[in-house]
XYZ file of C-alpha atoms in Angstrom:
704
model
C 0.000 0.000 0.000
C 1.382 3.403 -0.992
C 2.221 5.633 1.951
C 0.016 8.704 2.260
C 1.573 12.037 1.378
C 0.842 13.652 4.779
C 2.634 10.814 6.524
C 5.565 10.824 4.110
C 5.981 14.612 4.308
C 5.962 14.474 8.114
C 8.410 11.563 8.285
C 10.876 13.145 5.839
C 10.661 16.630 7.388
C 9.177 18.030 4.192
C 11.599 15.982 2.069
C 14.629 17.827 3.396
C 16.299 14.804 5.006
C 19.037 13.096 3.031
C 19.942 16.135 0.948
C 23.431 17.688 1.198
C 23.503 21.168 2.734
C 25.553 23.728 4.701
C 28.681 23.646 2.549
C 32.186 24.773 3.442
C 35.186 24.914 1.096
C 38.868 25.004 2.017
C 40.844 28.110 1.057
C 42.785 25.991 -1.450
C 39.581 24.544 -2.912
C 40.715 20.936 -2.520
C 38.108 19.920 0.052
C 34.372 20.422 0.495
C 32.624 19.818 3.819
C 28.860 19.419 4.144
C 26.022 18.029 6.242
C 23.739 15.163 5.251
C 21.596 12.538 6.951
C 21.985 8.919 5.756
C 18.481 8.557 4.313
C 15.426 10.526 3.354
C 13.606 9.543 6.541
C 16.553 9.650 8.973
C 16.809 12.940 10.919
C 20.277 12.176 12.330
C 22.602 14.452 10.383
C 26.358 13.852 10.104
C 29.405 15.767 8.867
C 30.839 14.661 5.515
C 33.961 15.500 3.496
C 34.416 15.423 -0.273
C 37.960 15.267 -1.647
C 37.628 17.329 -4.806
C 40.468 15.633 -6.678
C 39.175 12.082 -6.292
C 35.479 12.852 -5.925
C 35.375 10.623 -2.837
C 32.827 11.259 -0.068
C 33.602 10.099 3.465
C 32.135 10.504 6.934
C 33.998 12.945 9.158
C 31.717 12.976 12.209
C 29.139 10.206 12.356
C 26.209 11.305 14.509
C 25.051 7.702 14.886
C 28.218 6.922 16.886
C 27.920 9.898 19.236
C 26.346 9.617 22.702
C 22.708 10.661 22.741
C 22.278 13.661 25.025
C 19.670 16.392 25.318
C 20.312 19.761 23.711
C 20.905 22.783 25.897
C 18.323 25.559 26.161
C 20.657 27.798 24.139
C 20.926 25.198 21.397
C 17.164 24.699 21.274
C 16.733 28.461 20.928
C 19.346 28.575 18.153
C 17.577 25.794 16.264
C 14.275 27.620 16.575
C 15.737 30.843 15.196
C 17.190 29.095 12.130
C 14.219 26.672 11.826
C 16.394 23.593 12.234
C 14.377 20.374 12.536
C 17.033 17.684 12.170
C 19.099 16.048 14.928
C 22.770 15.160 15.272
C 25.382 17.451 13.710
C 23.380 20.405 12.400
C 26.087 23.112 12.513
C 29.876 23.148 12.396
C 32.875 25.428 11.962
C 36.000 24.948 9.840
C 39.519 26.262 9.950
C 40.796 28.021 6.839
C 42.330 24.954 5.232
C 39.474 22.617 6.250
C 41.873 20.365 8.162
C 39.771 20.568 11.292
C 36.118 21.003 12.107
C 34.303 21.562 15.393
C 30.670 20.737 16.098
C 28.452 20.630 19.183
C 25.973 17.798 19.752
C 23.911 17.698 22.937
C 26.107 20.252 24.686
C 29.316 18.281 23.917
C 31.998 19.721 21.605
C 33.663 17.398 19.089
C 36.862 17.923 17.122
C 37.051 16.236 13.720
C 40.537 15.824 12.220
C 39.584 15.821 8.564
C 43.037 14.770 7.314
C 43.146 11.755 9.602
C 39.481 10.851 9.471
C 39.174 10.848 13.258
C 36.844 12.629 15.680
C 37.170 13.015 19.444
C 35.209 14.675 22.222
C 36.744 17.788 23.751
C 36.757 17.668 27.541
C 35.695 21.221 28.371
C 35.108 21.777 32.107
C 32.498 24.518 31.756
C 29.412 22.346 31.572
C 27.172 22.321 28.523
C 28.770 23.928 25.471
C 27.008 26.137 22.941
C 28.250 27.487 19.581
C 31.815 26.136 19.708
C 33.969 27.385 16.812
C 37.523 26.811 15.714
C 39.754 29.743 14.765
C 40.860 30.205 11.125
C 44.356 28.902 11.931
C 42.945 25.688 13.412
C 44.818 26.094 16.703
C 42.150 27.332 19.117
C 38.532 26.792 19.985
C 36.044 29.280 21.458
C 32.638 28.461 22.896
C 29.759 29.826 24.940
C 28.551 28.344 28.213
C 25.992 29.831 30.619
C 26.305 33.285 29.068
C 30.100 33.231 29.234
C 32.664 33.133 26.421
C 35.598 30.736 26.748
C 38.686 29.818 24.739
C 41.310 27.061 24.770
C 44.396 26.266 22.725
C 44.195 23.037 20.731
C 47.599 23.124 19.119
C 48.922 20.402 16.841
C 48.190 17.722 19.425
C 44.443 17.953 18.951
C 42.272 16.917 21.874
C 45.231 15.366 23.683
C 46.997 18.719 23.652
C 44.048 20.804 24.803
C 45.289 23.589 27.078
C 43.564 24.826 30.215
C 40.423 26.764 29.137
C 40.247 30.480 29.887
C 37.151 32.561 30.444
C 37.376 35.585 28.169
C 34.162 37.251 29.316
C 31.198 36.652 31.594
C 29.142 38.311 34.306
C 27.088 37.261 37.303
C 23.905 38.786 35.849
C 22.055 35.940 34.024
C 20.500 38.492 31.657
C 23.912 39.587 30.352
C 25.347 37.213 27.772
C 28.656 37.290 25.940
C 29.181 35.910 22.448
C 25.518 35.207 21.705
C 23.060 36.943 19.390
C 20.050 38.758 20.775
C 16.617 37.566 19.632
C 16.035 40.089 16.836
C 19.539 39.547 15.445
C 19.004 35.804 15.130
C 15.320 35.921 14.154
C 15.155 38.970 11.896
C 18.634 40.260 10.979
C 20.035 36.931 9.822
C 22.883 37.146 12.337
C 22.784 33.979 14.471
C 26.325 34.389 15.821
C 27.622 36.649 18.575
C 31.406 36.401 18.228
C 33.957 36.482 15.404
C 37.518 35.140 15.315
C 40.330 37.363 14.076
C 41.895 35.870 10.914
C 45.157 35.144 12.763
C 43.412 33.717 15.848
C 44.858 36.398 18.124
C 41.479 37.267 19.636
C 37.794 37.719 19.017
C 35.213 40.378 18.511
C 32.334 39.547 20.827
C 28.870 40.982 21.393
C 27.832 41.786 24.938
C 24.034 41.468 25.114
C 22.133 42.947 28.050
C 18.515 41.781 28.060
C 17.559 43.626 31.253
C 15.631 46.395 29.413
C 13.638 43.908 27.312
C 10.047 42.995 28.161
C 9.045 39.520 29.294
C 6.749 37.074 27.533
C 5.860 34.085 29.698
C 5.888 30.787 27.784
C 3.914 28.093 29.634
C 3.005 24.482 28.916
C -0.653 24.061 29.936
C -0.383 20.291 29.400
C 1.993 20.150 32.377
C 0.357 22.351 35.006
C 3.045 21.571 37.566
C 5.879 22.988 35.444
C 6.731 26.672 35.873
C 6.398 29.091 32.960
C 9.543 30.240 31.165
C 10.463 33.930 31.134
C 11.233 34.773 27.501
C 12.781 38.193 26.874
C 10.806 39.527 23.917
C 11.212 43.052 22.463
C 7.637 44.014 21.623
C 7.131 46.687 18.944
C 7.579 50.094 20.510
C 9.364 48.607 23.516
C 12.998 48.361 24.528
C 15.577 46.311 22.649
C 18.506 44.529 24.191
C 21.541 46.726 24.748
C 24.279 45.399 22.459
C 27.906 46.466 22.502
C 30.911 45.020 20.677
C 34.250 44.234 22.312
C 37.731 43.146 21.316
C 38.867 40.261 23.503
C 42.533 39.580 22.864
C 44.060 36.274 23.853
C 46.828 38.330 25.449
C 44.307 39.590 28.006
C 43.529 42.958 26.440
C 39.882 44.009 26.351
C 38.549 47.003 24.462
C 35.029 48.202 23.658
C 34.461 49.198 20.030
C 33.011 52.702 19.901
C 30.363 54.009 17.515
C 27.372 56.343 17.706
C 24.998 53.975 19.481
C 22.428 56.665 20.208
C 21.924 57.103 16.477
C 22.692 53.540 15.367
C 21.446 51.078 17.968
C 21.338 47.936 15.820
C 24.336 45.789 14.861
C 23.111 43.526 12.033
C 26.488 42.623 10.476
C 30.019 41.938 11.709
C 32.520 40.386 9.310
C 36.256 39.963 9.112
C 37.196 39.942 5.430
C 40.218 37.977 4.303
C 41.172 40.724 1.860
C 41.970 44.378 2.329
C 43.675 46.063 5.248
C 42.801 43.427 7.847
C 40.212 45.554 9.644
C 36.824 44.027 10.485
C 33.727 45.593 8.977
C 30.510 46.359 10.842
C 27.086 47.541 9.761
C 25.260 49.702 12.299
C 21.644 50.709 11.720
C 19.183 53.237 13.108
C 16.063 52.065 14.874
C 13.828 53.501 12.142
C 15.805 51.458 9.550
C 16.307 54.484 7.324
C 20.001 55.052 7.996
C 23.006 52.772 8.296
C 26.774 53.002 8.215
C 29.539 50.615 7.264
C 32.354 50.964 9.774
C 35.901 49.668 9.663
C 37.242 49.010 13.149
C 40.679 48.956 14.735
C 39.849 46.462 17.497
C 42.852 46.995 19.772
C 42.188 50.750 19.851
C 38.390 50.515 19.983
C 37.995 53.058 17.182
C 35.950 52.945 13.992
C 36.016 54.766 10.678
C 32.955 55.342 8.482
C 33.608 53.823 5.067
C 30.070 54.066 3.682
C 26.725 55.690 4.516
C 23.328 54.371 3.466
C 19.893 55.937 3.691
C 16.424 55.150 2.376
C 13.104 57.009 2.836
C 11.269 53.739 3.621
C 13.797 51.242 5.034
C 17.161 49.720 4.309
C 17.812 46.075 3.493
C 20.918 44.553 1.985
C 21.948 41.239 0.459
C 23.379 38.722 2.893
C 27.151 38.383 2.851
C 27.797 42.125 2.586
C 29.882 44.139 3.165
C 33.132 42.429 2.118
C 36.539 43.326 0.746
C 37.931 41.376 -2.165
C 41.572 40.332 -2.322
C 42.831 43.633 -3.743
C 41.152 45.574 -0.916
C 38.227 47.082 -2.805
C 34.983 47.355 -0.852
C 32.135 45.158 -2.039
C 28.763 46.749 -1.301
C 25.497 47.363 -3.113
C 23.302 50.149 -4.373
C 19.656 50.387 -5.352
C 19.575 52.010 -8.785
C 17.113 51.617 -11.655
C 14.959 49.615 -9.206
C 17.660 46.957 -8.936
C 19.768 45.852 -6.023
C 23.224 45.902 -7.660
C 26.690 44.952 -6.424
C 29.332 47.675 -6.333
C 33.127 47.707 -5.953
C 34.380 50.931 -4.412
C 31.098 52.505 -5.486
C 31.115 51.310 -9.118
C 28.314 48.906 -10.136
C 29.527 45.506 -11.335
C 26.105 43.942 -11.962
C 23.561 45.191 -14.522
C 20.102 46.682 -14.078
C 17.444 44.002 -13.814
C 19.646 41.415 -12.065
C 18.423 41.480 -8.460
C 21.306 40.498 -6.163
C 20.183 38.335 -3.222
C 23.354 37.209 -1.413
C 27.135 37.046 -1.654
C 28.530 33.591 -0.870
C 32.252 34.081 -1.587
C 34.473 37.127 -2.081
C 38.190 36.871 -2.951
C 39.732 37.540 -6.357
C 36.316 36.692 -7.749
C 32.851 37.197 -6.267
C 30.254 34.413 -6.238
C 26.704 35.557 -5.568
C 23.057 34.607 -6.008
C 20.657 36.796 -7.953
C 17.385 36.762 -9.883
C 16.885 37.869 -13.457
C 13.339 36.493 -13.121
C 11.588 36.513 -9.714
C 10.726 32.805 -9.811
C 14.374 31.710 -10.137
C 17.421 32.128 -7.922
C 20.603 31.863 -9.948
C 24.305 31.651 -9.140
C 26.698 34.126 -10.775
C 30.397 34.901 -10.638
C 32.091 38.239 -11.179
C 35.749 38.449 -12.159
C 37.900 41.031 -13.891
C 36.815 39.433 -17.151
C 33.160 40.176 -16.400
C 30.031 38.321 -15.279
C 29.437 34.610 -15.735
C 26.230 32.703 -14.988
C 27.182 29.534 -13.104
C 23.643 28.193 -12.743
C 20.357 29.445 -14.182
C 16.790 28.277 -14.510
C 16.166 26.770 -11.068
C 16.458 27.785 -7.440
C 19.883 27.812 -5.787
C 19.406 26.670 -2.190
C 23.068 26.618 -1.145
C 26.450 27.764 -2.439
C 30.017 28.197 -1.206
C 33.431 28.918 -2.631
C 37.127 28.636 -1.895
C 40.171 28.923 -4.154
C 39.190 27.726 -7.644
C 36.260 25.674 -6.301
C 32.571 26.522 -6.189
C 29.730 24.427 -4.777
C 26.206 25.009 -6.050
C 23.150 23.196 -4.701
C 19.955 23.751 -6.642
C 16.400 22.585 -7.009
C 14.590 22.636 -10.325
C 11.218 21.906 -11.932
C 12.323 18.681 -13.611
C 12.882 16.566 -10.487
C 12.608 16.682 -6.714
C 15.711 16.595 -4.556
C 18.882 18.681 -4.550
C 21.448 18.714 -7.348
C 24.719 19.617 -5.610
C 27.695 20.079 -7.934
C 31.316 20.902 -7.103
C 33.163 22.741 -9.864
C 36.925 23.198 -9.757
C 38.607 24.322 -12.940
C 37.309 22.036 -15.672
C 36.402 19.256 -13.211
C 32.869 18.693 -11.973
C 31.818 16.360 -9.152
C 28.291 15.638 -7.926
C 27.462 15.204 -4.240
C 25.014 12.383 -3.606
C 21.440 13.293 -2.701
C 19.649 10.699 -0.546
C 16.284 12.409 -0.116
C 13.033 10.464 -0.421
C 11.036 10.227 -3.632
C 7.621 11.853 -3.048
C 4.446 9.870 -3.612
C 2.892 12.817 -5.455
C 3.914 14.196 -8.827
C 3.428 17.958 -8.835
C 2.123 19.620 -11.942
C 2.130 23.406 -11.690
C 1.717 26.211 -14.167
C 3.600 29.371 -13.238
C 2.002 32.450 -14.760
C 2.505 36.202 -14.898
C -0.844 37.935 -14.527
C -2.352 41.394 -14.642
C -0.892 44.863 -15.065
C 1.663 44.283 -12.273
C 2.736 40.865 -13.625
C 1.878 39.010 -10.445
C 3.720 35.684 -10.333
C 1.097 33.009 -9.697
C 1.214 29.223 -9.511
C -1.854 27.122 -10.400
C -2.079 23.456 -9.387
C -5.032 21.305 -10.476
C -5.946 17.742 -9.470
C -3.851 15.125 -11.240
C -7.010 13.563 -12.698
C -8.793 16.833 -13.458
C -11.129 16.759 -16.422
C -11.801 20.109 -18.141
C -15.312 21.251 -17.440
C -15.300 20.042 -13.831
C -15.825 22.984 -11.516
C -13.383 23.136 -8.610
C -13.407 24.967 -5.285
C -10.386 27.238 -5.052
C -7.780 27.195 -2.290
C -5.315 30.083 -2.029
C -2.132 29.049 -0.207
C 0.092 32.139 0.088
C 2.807 33.440 2.327
C 2.348 36.780 0.668
C 4.457 38.996 2.901
C 7.887 40.577 3.192
C 10.923 38.336 3.196
C 9.658 35.129 1.592
C 8.458 33.795 -1.756
C 6.322 30.794 -2.602
C 6.153 31.010 -6.411
C 9.482 29.496 -7.420
C 10.753 27.231 -10.199
C 11.268 24.435 -7.696
C 9.366 21.154 -8.051
C 9.866 20.449 -4.351
C 8.000 23.645 -3.426
C 4.766 22.385 -5.012
C 4.465 18.948 -3.403
C 2.003 19.890 -0.671
C 0.025 22.062 -3.075
C -0.371 19.078 -5.401
C -1.652 16.974 -2.510
C -4.215 19.654 -1.711
C -5.203 19.796 -5.372
C -5.641 16.023 -5.472
C -8.168 16.346 -2.652
C -10.425 18.247 -5.050
C -9.172 21.864 -5.074
C -7.704 24.254 -7.586
C -4.728 25.548 -5.592
C -3.544 29.099 -6.257
C -0.306 30.570 -4.898
C 0.482 34.235 -5.556
C 3.456 36.405 -4.604
C 2.224 39.953 -4.236
C 3.749 43.264 -3.277
C 6.332 43.079 -0.515
C 7.771 39.708 -1.545
C 11.443 39.537 -2.572
C 13.008 39.075 -6.001
C 11.399 41.997 -7.831
C 13.372 44.979 -6.632
C 13.252 47.618 -3.893
C 10.190 49.481 -5.166
C 8.062 46.306 -5.166
C 9.154 45.439 -1.639
C 8.412 48.940 -0.334
C 4.828 48.956 -1.638
C 3.794 47.644 1.793
C 5.470 50.424 3.787
C 3.008 51.514 6.455
C 0.380 48.975 5.388
C 0.988 45.215 5.401
C -2.737 44.506 5.031
C -4.257 46.390 2.104
C -1.729 45.855 -0.705
C -1.026 42.204 0.068
C -4.711 41.298 0.303
C -5.571 43.280 -2.843
C -2.916 41.329 -4.747
C -4.377 37.993 -3.662
C -7.811 39.092 -4.869
C -6.343 40.380 -8.128
C -4.472 37.139 -8.732
C -7.628 35.121 -8.107
C -9.764 37.164 -10.473
C -7.117 37.434 -13.207
C -6.621 33.685 -13.101
C -10.357 32.894 -13.084
C -10.854 35.068 -16.169
C -8.882 32.503 -18.169
C -9.735 29.368 -16.175
C -13.425 28.551 -16.390
C -13.144 25.610 -13.982
C -12.369 27.817 -10.975
C -15.519 28.212 -8.887
C -15.385 31.694 -7.349
C -18.397 30.851 -5.233
C -16.207 28.464 -3.187
C -12.898 30.091 -2.306
C -10.771 29.202 0.709
C -7.428 30.504 1.885
C -4.829 29.058 4.245
C -1.340 29.968 5.427
C 1.180 29.955 8.264
C 2.864 32.893 10.020
C 2.413 35.924 7.743
C 0.362 33.624 5.528
C -1.816 32.859 8.539
C -2.293 36.569 9.148
C -3.218 37.033 5.506
C -5.706 34.142 5.592
C -7.553 35.523 8.628
C -7.450 39.030 7.156
C -9.026 37.730 3.949
C -12.185 36.294 5.530
C -12.518 39.205 7.934
C -12.062 42.006 5.414
C -13.245 40.437 2.149
C -15.947 37.843 2.973
C -17.567 38.414 -0.419
C -14.443 36.880 -2.010
C -13.207 34.374 0.591
C -15.574 31.811 2.048
C -13.351 29.977 4.564
C -9.863 30.283 6.051
C -7.282 28.355 8.039
C -4.928 30.751 9.843
C -1.794 29.098 11.235
C 0.279 30.965 13.842
C -1.036 34.343 12.690
C 0.038 37.750 13.891
C -3.249 39.336 14.918
C -1.995 42.611 16.419
C 1.376 43.911 15.253
C 1.971 45.574 18.621
C 2.653 42.043 19.901
C 5.361 41.286 17.340
C 9.049 42.203 17.624
C 10.674 45.589 17.168
C 13.040 44.962 14.273
C 10.631 43.377 11.787
C 7.517 45.316 12.695
C 8.888 48.834 13.058
C 10.702 48.570 9.730
C 7.331 48.030 8.030
C 4.940 50.061 10.178
C 7.025 52.487 12.211
C 6.776 52.695 15.969
C 3.310 52.299 17.484
C 3.670 55.455 19.578
C 4.603 57.487 16.482
C 2.461 55.712 13.841
C -0.584 54.358 15.729
C -2.807 54.476 12.629
C -0.563 51.964 10.831
C -1.103 49.483 13.652
C -4.845 50.065 13.813
C -5.436 49.544 10.089
C -3.412 46.329 10.019
C -4.778 44.704 13.188
C -7.229 41.818 12.948
C -8.780 42.456 16.350
C -11.108 45.355 15.366
C -12.433 43.192 12.502
C -13.299 40.184 14.653
C -16.904 41.180 15.359
C -17.669 41.065 11.636
C -16.605 37.462 11.003
C -19.169 35.873 8.695
C -17.212 32.923 7.291
C -15.799 29.686 8.762
C -12.396 30.264 10.342
C -9.976 27.768 11.875
C -7.084 29.184 13.915
C -4.071 26.935 14.624
C -1.256 27.912 16.992
C 1.598 26.224 18.833
C 1.551 26.860 22.560
C 5.372 26.906 22.697
C 5.731 29.492 19.921
C 8.236 32.128 21.105
C 8.277 34.049 17.810
C 4.588 34.680 17.103
C 3.284 34.246 20.633
C 0.093 32.253 21.150
C -1.328 35.434 22.699
C -2.041 36.569 19.135
C -4.514 33.761 18.472
C -5.927 33.822 21.998
C -6.726 37.523 21.729
C -8.407 36.989 18.361
C -10.422 34.073 19.746
C -11.431 36.204 22.721
C -12.707 38.982 20.450
C -14.588 36.498 18.280
C -16.207 34.894 21.321
C -17.192 38.258 22.797
C -18.943 39.037 19.504
C -20.629 35.640 19.387
C -18.775 34.585 16.228
C -18.307 30.834 15.889
C -14.807 29.677 14.991
C -12.467 26.760 15.551
C -9.300 27.137 17.599
C -6.758 24.309 17.513
C -3.932 24.690 20.076
C -0.852 22.513 19.505
C 0.872 21.500 22.732
C 4.666 21.710 22.642
C 4.711 23.157 19.122
C 6.876 26.137 18.247
C 6.718 28.437 15.223
C 8.372 25.719 13.111
C 5.037 23.869 12.964
C 4.636 20.433 14.547
C 7.765 18.297 14.723
C 6.087 15.065 15.848
C 5.216 13.122 12.649
C 1.801 12.058 13.946
C 0.806 15.637 14.738
C 2.215 17.028 11.476
C 0.391 14.374 9.461
C -2.959 14.704 11.169
C -2.865 18.490 11.210
C -3.005 18.390 7.403
C -5.947 15.996 7.521
C -7.867 18.078 10.057
C -7.375 21.224 7.984
C -8.559 19.331 4.911
C -11.748 18.201 6.651
C -12.474 21.741 7.803
C -12.006 23.259 4.346
C -13.835 20.439 2.577
C -16.842 20.915 4.852
C -16.778 24.698 4.518
C -16.384 24.741 0.723
C -18.307 21.645 -0.239
C -15.284 19.816 -1.610
C -15.157 16.036 -1.831
C -11.808 14.806 -0.486
C -11.030 11.389 -1.913
C -7.466 10.572 -0.957
C -7.141 11.989 2.546
C -5.398 9.928 5.192
C -7.332 9.329 8.388
C -5.957 10.477 11.754
């Protein structure tokens, strides 16, 4: 009997298990390091090495042979911020030559000698270890433990030569942490780390994070009434952020705070130590209103900084990941927004053309390897050199890339097959890295269209056995908001949508204003209003599509989504009930005053200065008008979009006498359910709700 899709998707963690990911390349380009689990349904991830010359893959740190221990609270928080579902070795650090790697599993640090093919536990006397990283020279290891930052010499003797650890920084106050990222840095800025090794290993730059000013959100587990709630420091919009400073911690004992104008620029979204240039680290500091930022070059031992670039934007600033950098000859690699394109620049001169939207920089040395989009539904890999631009991969979606020396790794998904194609290119040689992911039991068939005067990118998925002339209820399945796309040339991305279609729906996915890949002006269309434009674009996509697709029944339209998509789904039935007839809202923001400072204030301003923006985007004032079936789903352990959002909406609906379904998920965070049984049956329960509300006839649904 064929396994049901809901069960298979849950068991394979959305078909991500078994695929190679998280690549590192040695400076010489002779070795590639990556993570992969041994099968498409095995969550235990291990560290692997590929010798580029021979094309041989070998295990460097086998998670199956490591003792099974529980993760620390810090590690669980890190996994939540980066949405890591797998177990085993899920993060690692490399020295420059990729001779050594360090990883932490269950609070225990491990040193892998990649030349020798051995791995040993490091006996660190500080208790549970978090975020252990080796220095670029491969001679020292730093780690965090209980809010403190520690270091020890490894030397050539490896674990047997481990010197006495030294505490570089730490304080008695449990709300002051050294070497760790504050919540908004890890969740919203894309900066999960809190310390950075000097290239020569002589010391570190480290963030000191003081959470004392930050408000408290209490996270409780109602299924265990005897357990105390957890105090979670959460910077609500309009409230106080953590106080973050940056320090030089020399291994010679010197300590120096790095000075900049923190009154004007309170955020520290980027710290990087480029291999090229004058040896000075680069920092990006940003104003709280997100309209100004500076690139600073620091002299760590002196604690001084020099402004090397200024940015400003009337709406908000955002920059491709991996910037700023210096290439080998010392020129500064940055970006500019000109001709409605995010373009790379070297010392202020554009090196990428209009229309090619730069997304991230993955390697900067003599050449620059970066990802970009010439069409919003694709993410391509490009390389700049003195000879010009070269497309390394086009037509699909690059999901991972890395470079070192003459070697580049590109991992991509495409429309032709599911799974990840990971290719190592070095000179004229090309080596594939094995993908072990599961083969889905559904075969997605999607049409990607460009519709209407704004060329909305829309995906349409019909039942596999659809016969023209059969009218279908419509299910919109968007994310729809800033920072994420759903309409991509990636077969893997359409698996769940095909399952929904095979239950009797025409599934429609639309990327409207605010979504990435189409340039700064498109993204800024939602400034001050994350409700009106995004909802209007979903309605426009639906009507434009139905004008050419007679089988779409506009009298039976549902909408579902998670996170921002959940907000959009609830907004749709509350504000436009004449268009949308049922909704499933998963982990929705219902009042933006309850979301975090960095994300929310960039889009809406501060609630004390722009209260109207918060009123017009809140779901709570609309609750009394609910006239359509609504299911709200929320994890009780969600520390990103707090369950208070859904509880407050449910309270308003109940006060107004509006019937609705509320499904709380015990122990579930914002990552959606991790237990396979819950993940599987959640799909089935949502299907039953929508089928009942829209009069669909599900035929292939698994039973809980």
